[in-house]
């Protein structure tokens, strides 16, 4: 769907700016007016990670006048495989500050505003109100629903992207002209059903593909050039090198953007709405959770237990806890491993951080393994607190 330009043109370009943006200026559809719109635009990027990195770099190179960055995290070595706005010397540094420094190198004419805070109900409306369009580079459902709801309530266009392993998706949600994120995904998936990139991995270069699509869509919305992905979901498969465009229609019963919405304000708790753990996992974990220190004591005492690692084989190759047997989570979900588990000793489960093991624990408890337990913090806690020579991935 073609939309009118979101932003009015700004002041005339200087001679230096004409030189910098000359390849835009000679495109008839962009020309001087389009570049002036970009230079007059205020774009907020939520996150300076995998998707935020290419988006911020190309938005800066394009000449966006004001770039906002919402980011509270610091640069970790594991980020560098895909978060190309950061480098080796930035490890331990604020991601927002690291990104700001790189943007200054790319284009000193861009005004960068950093919001070094966790986005939540208390600040999202105030932060978003300062910008024309929101580009979402987050990787969790709670923040995505928060961003969507704030954009709908503020009538802001929302450029969304998602990545996982070899697959990516992108769309533009703008309820003035089409559906919102809730129309596509009315409810979040059950807790533990969809792994995060930290659990399942992502091909680093996939971030560049989807982040560049998000940047393209933001520029199209700002300048009124072309037809943005409003009402369409772009699906990318890197293994097949294929793109598919799927029609997304506005849900007439959407609780947020329909003609008669039942939700007219932000939800009180988006973490609760998405659920970090299912109710069953939380119930199973109560009184059946041990620390890595307690596990270490059991290992040292040579207690009679059966330790199961429910991660994937590729994760097991990276780092493992001594005595652990690899049985991936899927075997618990489909029930195929239950008959093979020992009945004569307690079962202890662990995963990377404790989420998947808690979900598997609920399945075991339901199957009658009443003395089963799981390890809080998983292999990450083990590598940080017990054996610091092990890598944290």
XYZ file of C-alpha atoms in Angstrom:
393
model
C 0.000 0.000 0.000
C 1.412 3.368 -1.026
C 1.314 6.024 1.697
C 1.995 9.756 1.674
C 5.390 10.948 2.983
C 5.506 10.783 6.771
C 7.880 13.739 7.169
C 7.940 17.192 5.592
C 11.154 18.339 3.872
C 13.719 20.126 6.006
C 16.038 23.018 5.129
C 18.044 23.211 1.935
C 21.181 21.082 1.768
C 24.624 22.608 2.119
C 27.285 22.047 -0.534
C 28.922 19.387 1.670
C 25.591 17.608 2.155
C 24.929 17.642 -1.592
C 28.281 15.925 -2.123
C 27.565 13.339 0.579
C 24.069 12.432 -0.589
C 24.565 12.901 -4.342
C 23.693 9.269 -5.176
C 20.319 9.770 -3.519
C 19.730 13.138 -5.129
C 20.067 11.785 -8.675
C 17.357 9.146 -8.069
C 14.200 10.807 -9.483
C 11.905 9.187 -6.898
C 14.053 10.458 -4.012
C 15.681 13.652 -5.339
C 16.204 16.737 -3.195
C 12.816 16.615 -1.452
C 13.270 12.997 -0.395
C 16.692 13.663 1.081
C 15.385 16.722 2.900
C 12.635 14.542 4.415
C 15.201 12.033 5.654
C 17.326 14.804 7.132
C 14.252 16.181 8.879
C 13.185 12.760 10.216
C 13.468 11.377 13.742
C 13.853 7.594 13.827
C 14.045 5.465 16.968
C 15.793 2.097 16.868
C 14.860 -0.215 19.721
C 18.015 -2.202 20.349
C 21.568 -1.925 19.036
C 22.113 -5.642 18.568
C 21.792 -7.996 15.601
C 19.047 -6.137 13.728
C 19.797 -2.741 15.233
C 23.405 -2.788 14.029
C 22.803 -2.787 10.249
C 19.658 -0.677 10.629
C 21.475 2.053 12.561
C 24.463 2.051 10.224
C 22.388 2.398 7.064
C 19.949 4.879 8.578
C 22.950 7.005 9.548
C 24.552 6.663 6.114
C 21.240 7.612 4.478
C 21.221 10.913 6.345
C 18.439 10.488 8.891
C 18.527 13.743 10.859
C 17.947 12.316 14.343
C 18.585 8.746 15.388
C 17.419 7.527 18.790
C 18.793 4.341 20.331
C 17.075 2.475 23.172
C 19.590 0.037 24.625
C 20.623 -0.879 28.175
C 22.968 -3.810 27.505
C 26.750 -3.924 27.194
C 28.832 -5.451 24.403
C 29.703 -9.116 24.912
C 32.170 -11.112 22.829
C 29.375 -13.412 21.648
C 27.685 -10.366 20.067
C 30.485 -9.724 17.589
C 29.518 -12.600 15.268
C 26.517 -10.563 14.069
C 26.308 -7.147 15.794
C 28.564 -5.409 13.305
C 28.269 -1.910 14.746
C 30.451 -3.098 17.667
C 34.069 -4.259 17.630
C 36.638 -6.011 19.771
C 37.603 -2.833 21.608
C 33.949 -2.256 22.569
C 33.622 -5.403 24.712
C 32.238 -4.371 28.094
C 31.152 -0.964 26.816
C 27.590 0.308 26.697
C 26.034 -0.770 23.397
C 24.295 2.582 23.075
C 27.564 4.483 23.434
C 29.423 2.086 21.158
C 26.757 2.530 18.468
C 26.803 6.302 18.889
C 30.570 6.395 18.331
C 30.317 4.309 15.148
C 27.500 6.467 13.805
C 29.645 9.568 14.311
C 32.273 7.927 12.102
C 29.719 7.003 9.445
C 27.955 10.369 9.325
C 28.806 13.296 11.619
C 25.704 15.166 10.447
C 23.397 12.767 12.313
C 22.147 13.763 15.761
C 22.233 10.670 17.988
C 20.153 10.452 21.158
C 20.781 7.520 23.478
C 18.220 6.121 25.906
C 20.277 3.801 28.102
C 17.371 2.177 29.845
C 15.225 -0.939 29.674
C 12.079 -0.141 27.708
C 8.961 -0.720 29.808
C 5.508 0.628 30.608
C 6.905 3.535 32.587
C 8.943 5.094 29.764
C 7.841 3.731 26.393
C 5.163 6.359 25.665
C 7.403 9.281 26.573
C 10.341 7.971 24.527
C 8.296 6.988 21.462
C 6.448 10.324 21.368
C 9.725 12.058 20.436
C 10.105 10.161 17.135
C 8.350 9.821 13.780
C 8.825 6.084 13.279
C 9.965 3.099 15.351
C 12.366 0.417 14.049
C 12.286 -2.667 16.256
C 15.462 -4.722 16.691
C 14.404 -6.642 19.804
C 14.467 -10.421 20.211
C 11.773 -11.177 22.782
C 8.000 -11.292 22.611
C 7.284 -9.164 25.667
C 9.085 -6.141 24.193
C 7.579 -6.676 20.742
C 4.052 -6.557 22.132
C 4.971 -3.518 24.228
C 6.421 -1.729 21.175
C 3.413 -2.605 19.046
C 0.872 -1.460 21.606
C 2.674 1.835 22.197
C 2.899 2.463 18.449
C -0.807 1.786 17.973
C -1.771 4.081 20.840
C 0.551 6.821 19.555
C -0.383 6.205 15.890
C 3.278 5.617 14.984
C 4.447 3.348 12.136
C 6.256 0.288 13.449
C 8.952 -1.398 11.324
C 9.324 -4.931 12.621
C 11.866 -7.676 11.976
C 12.576 -11.107 13.396
C 15.410 -13.597 12.876
C 16.116 -17.197 13.917
C 18.811 -19.528 12.644
C 18.431 -19.261 8.807
C 15.001 -17.595 8.701
C 13.883 -13.992 8.846
C 10.656 -12.006 8.714
C 9.854 -8.327 8.268
C 6.786 -6.119 8.013
C 5.467 -2.616 8.639
C 2.600 -2.259 11.095
C 0.727 1.051 10.883
C -2.894 1.023 11.934
C -3.658 4.222 10.016
C -3.341 2.120 6.866
C -3.270 -1.561 7.829
C -2.916 -4.191 10.555
C -0.853 -4.176 13.735
C 1.424 -6.874 15.145
C -1.501 -8.218 17.191
C -3.422 -8.861 13.949
C -0.594 -11.156 12.808
C 0.172 -12.696 16.199
C -2.886 -12.236 18.468
C -1.290 -14.214 21.290
C 2.339 -14.947 22.162
C 3.468 -18.556 21.724
C 3.418 -20.804 24.792
C 6.456 -20.225 27.033
C 9.412 -22.340 25.973
C 7.855 -23.214 22.600
C 9.935 -20.782 20.507
C 13.629 -20.619 21.440
C 15.381 -17.274 21.444
C 18.450 -16.607 19.302
C 20.536 -17.134 22.438
C 19.107 -20.660 22.719
C 18.693 -21.607 19.061
C 21.346 -19.516 17.339
C 21.263 -17.273 14.277
C 23.380 -17.029 11.147
C 25.163 -13.713 11.648
C 24.715 -12.409 8.109
C 20.941 -12.952 8.368
C 20.872 -9.835 10.560
C 22.193 -7.757 7.662
C 19.474 -9.006 5.319
C 16.536 -8.339 7.626
C 18.036 -5.182 9.159
C 18.559 -3.748 5.678
C 14.952 -4.551 4.770
C 13.807 -2.704 7.885
C 15.932 0.308 6.943
C 14.536 0.271 3.406
C 10.986 0.187 4.731
C 11.642 3.041 7.159
C 13.040 5.216 4.345
C 10.058 4.382 2.122
C 7.606 5.383 4.862
C 9.484 8.603 5.642
C 9.758 9.727 2.018
C 6.560 8.270 0.550
C 8.556 6.360 -2.092
C 7.311 2.961 -3.247
C 4.911 0.686 -1.370
C 5.917 -0.279 2.184
C 5.233 -3.727 3.616
C 1.987 -2.556 5.200
C -0.402 -5.504 5.171
C 2.356 -7.843 3.996
C 4.762 -10.190 5.768
C 8.098 -10.763 4.030
C 9.510 -14.209 4.825
C 13.141 -14.972 3.992
C 14.776 -18.408 3.914
C 18.544 -18.068 3.656
C 19.085 -21.774 2.935
C 16.800 -21.682 -0.118
C 17.671 -18.035 -0.827
C 13.972 -17.384 -1.234
C 11.627 -14.540 -0.357
C 7.867 -14.940 0.053
C 5.354 -12.177 0.618
C 2.281 -13.167 2.624
C -0.833 -11.014 2.877
C -1.728 -9.909 6.400
C -5.197 -8.502 6.910
C -6.444 -6.256 9.666
C -8.248 -8.320 12.284
C -11.771 -6.900 12.728
C -11.706 -8.303 16.273
C -8.217 -7.094 17.209
C -8.336 -5.991 20.858
C -6.161 -2.995 20.055
C -6.615 -1.653 16.514
C -10.168 -2.699 15.573
C -13.051 -0.240 15.344
C -14.168 -1.282 18.828
C -10.984 -2.025 20.772
C -11.182 -3.717 24.148
C -7.679 -2.538 25.078
C -7.221 1.235 25.147
C -4.012 1.467 27.192
C -0.805 -0.455 27.726
C -1.057 -3.792 29.489
C 0.091 -3.675 33.119
C 2.694 -6.450 32.680
C 4.004 -7.640 29.288
C 6.298 -10.220 30.854
C 3.266 -11.818 32.469
C 1.299 -11.528 29.207
C 3.985 -13.493 27.340
C 4.963 -15.687 30.266
C 8.596 -16.384 30.974
C 7.553 -19.861 32.116
C 4.300 -21.721 31.693
C 2.118 -22.164 34.753
C 2.937 -25.876 34.750
C 6.691 -25.203 34.685
C 6.451 -22.673 37.501
C 4.420 -25.116 39.589
C 6.828 -27.979 38.876
C 9.857 -25.838 39.721
C 8.521 -24.815 43.116
C 10.475 -26.835 45.660
C 12.234 -28.826 42.915
C 14.948 -26.401 41.881
C 18.597 -26.699 42.898
C 21.533 -24.325 42.448
C 24.744 -25.088 40.568
C 26.530 -25.149 43.928
C 24.175 -27.879 45.134
C 24.752 -29.818 41.917
C 28.515 -29.489 42.361
C 28.195 -30.906 45.876
C 26.242 -33.892 44.545
C 28.895 -34.517 41.884
C 31.737 -34.290 44.422
C 29.918 -36.611 46.834
C 29.258 -39.084 44.002
C 25.563 -39.190 44.894
C 23.308 -41.564 43.000
C 21.437 -39.323 40.554
C 20.835 -39.110 36.792
C 21.735 -35.728 35.276
C 20.117 -34.894 31.943
C 21.072 -32.048 29.614
C 17.988 -31.105 27.555
C 19.802 -28.800 25.139
C 20.545 -29.536 21.483
C 23.603 -31.589 20.388
C 25.269 -28.497 18.885
C 25.078 -26.767 22.272
C 26.359 -29.851 24.068
C 29.481 -29.765 21.870
C 30.286 -26.233 23.043
C 30.150 -26.798 26.785
C 28.832 -29.504 29.105
C 28.480 -30.232 32.818
C 30.336 -33.372 33.963
C 28.224 -36.557 34.250
C 25.361 -35.072 32.170
C 23.558 -37.254 29.625
C 22.281 -35.474 26.512
C 18.554 -35.947 25.883
C 17.170 -32.987 23.869
C 13.930 -31.354 24.940
C 11.938 -32.711 21.995
C 12.154 -36.212 23.440
C 10.281 -34.997 26.520
C 7.704 -33.080 24.488
C 6.786 -36.077 22.320
C 7.166 -38.499 25.244
C 9.575 -40.773 23.383
C 12.224 -40.792 26.140
C 10.026 -41.233 29.185
C 10.083 -45.038 29.132
C 13.895 -45.075 28.922
C 14.529 -42.962 32.021
C 15.764 -44.637 35.236
C 13.229 -45.210 37.988
C 15.714 -46.103 40.735
C 17.358 -42.689 41.281
C 16.400 -39.025 41.195
C 16.545 -37.236 37.849
C 18.121 -33.784 37.624
C 17.569 -31.693 34.491
C 19.506 -28.748 33.174
C 19.653 -26.598 30.013
C 21.377 -23.353 29.113
C 19.591 -21.020 31.528
C 16.820 -22.978 33.246
C 13.807 -22.296 31.013
C 13.809 -25.457 28.901
C 14.704 -27.662 31.868
C 11.752 -26.245 33.824
C 9.391 -27.085 30.961
C 10.792 -30.621 30.778
C 10.499 -30.914 34.559
C 6.769 -30.225 34.296
C 6.462 -33.106 31.812
C 8.405 -35.442 34.123
C 6.314 -34.502 37.146
C 3.144 -35.136 35.175
C 4.514 -38.548 34.179
C 5.045 -39.521 37.809
C 8.719 -38.662 38.378
C 7.936 -36.906 41.641
C 11.542 -36.618 42.851
C 12.849 -34.950 39.675
C 14.392 -31.486 39.884
C 16.154 -28.976 37.665
C 19.162 -26.653 37.920
C 18.527 -22.929 38.221
C 20.642 -20.961 35.739
C 21.748 -24.049 33.828
C 25.106 -24.337 32.138
C 25.514 -20.541 32.058
C 25.453 -20.394 35.848
C 27.784 -23.402 35.987
C 30.355 -21.687 33.729
C 30.134 -18.419 35.654
C 30.080 -19.765 39.214
C 31.683 -23.237 39.229
C 34.078 -23.674 36.310
C 35.052 -20.274 34.903
C 37.357 -21.896 32.345
C 34.275 -22.958 30.372
C 32.861 -20.698 27.641
C 29.523 -18.916 28.056
C 27.776 -18.895 24.684
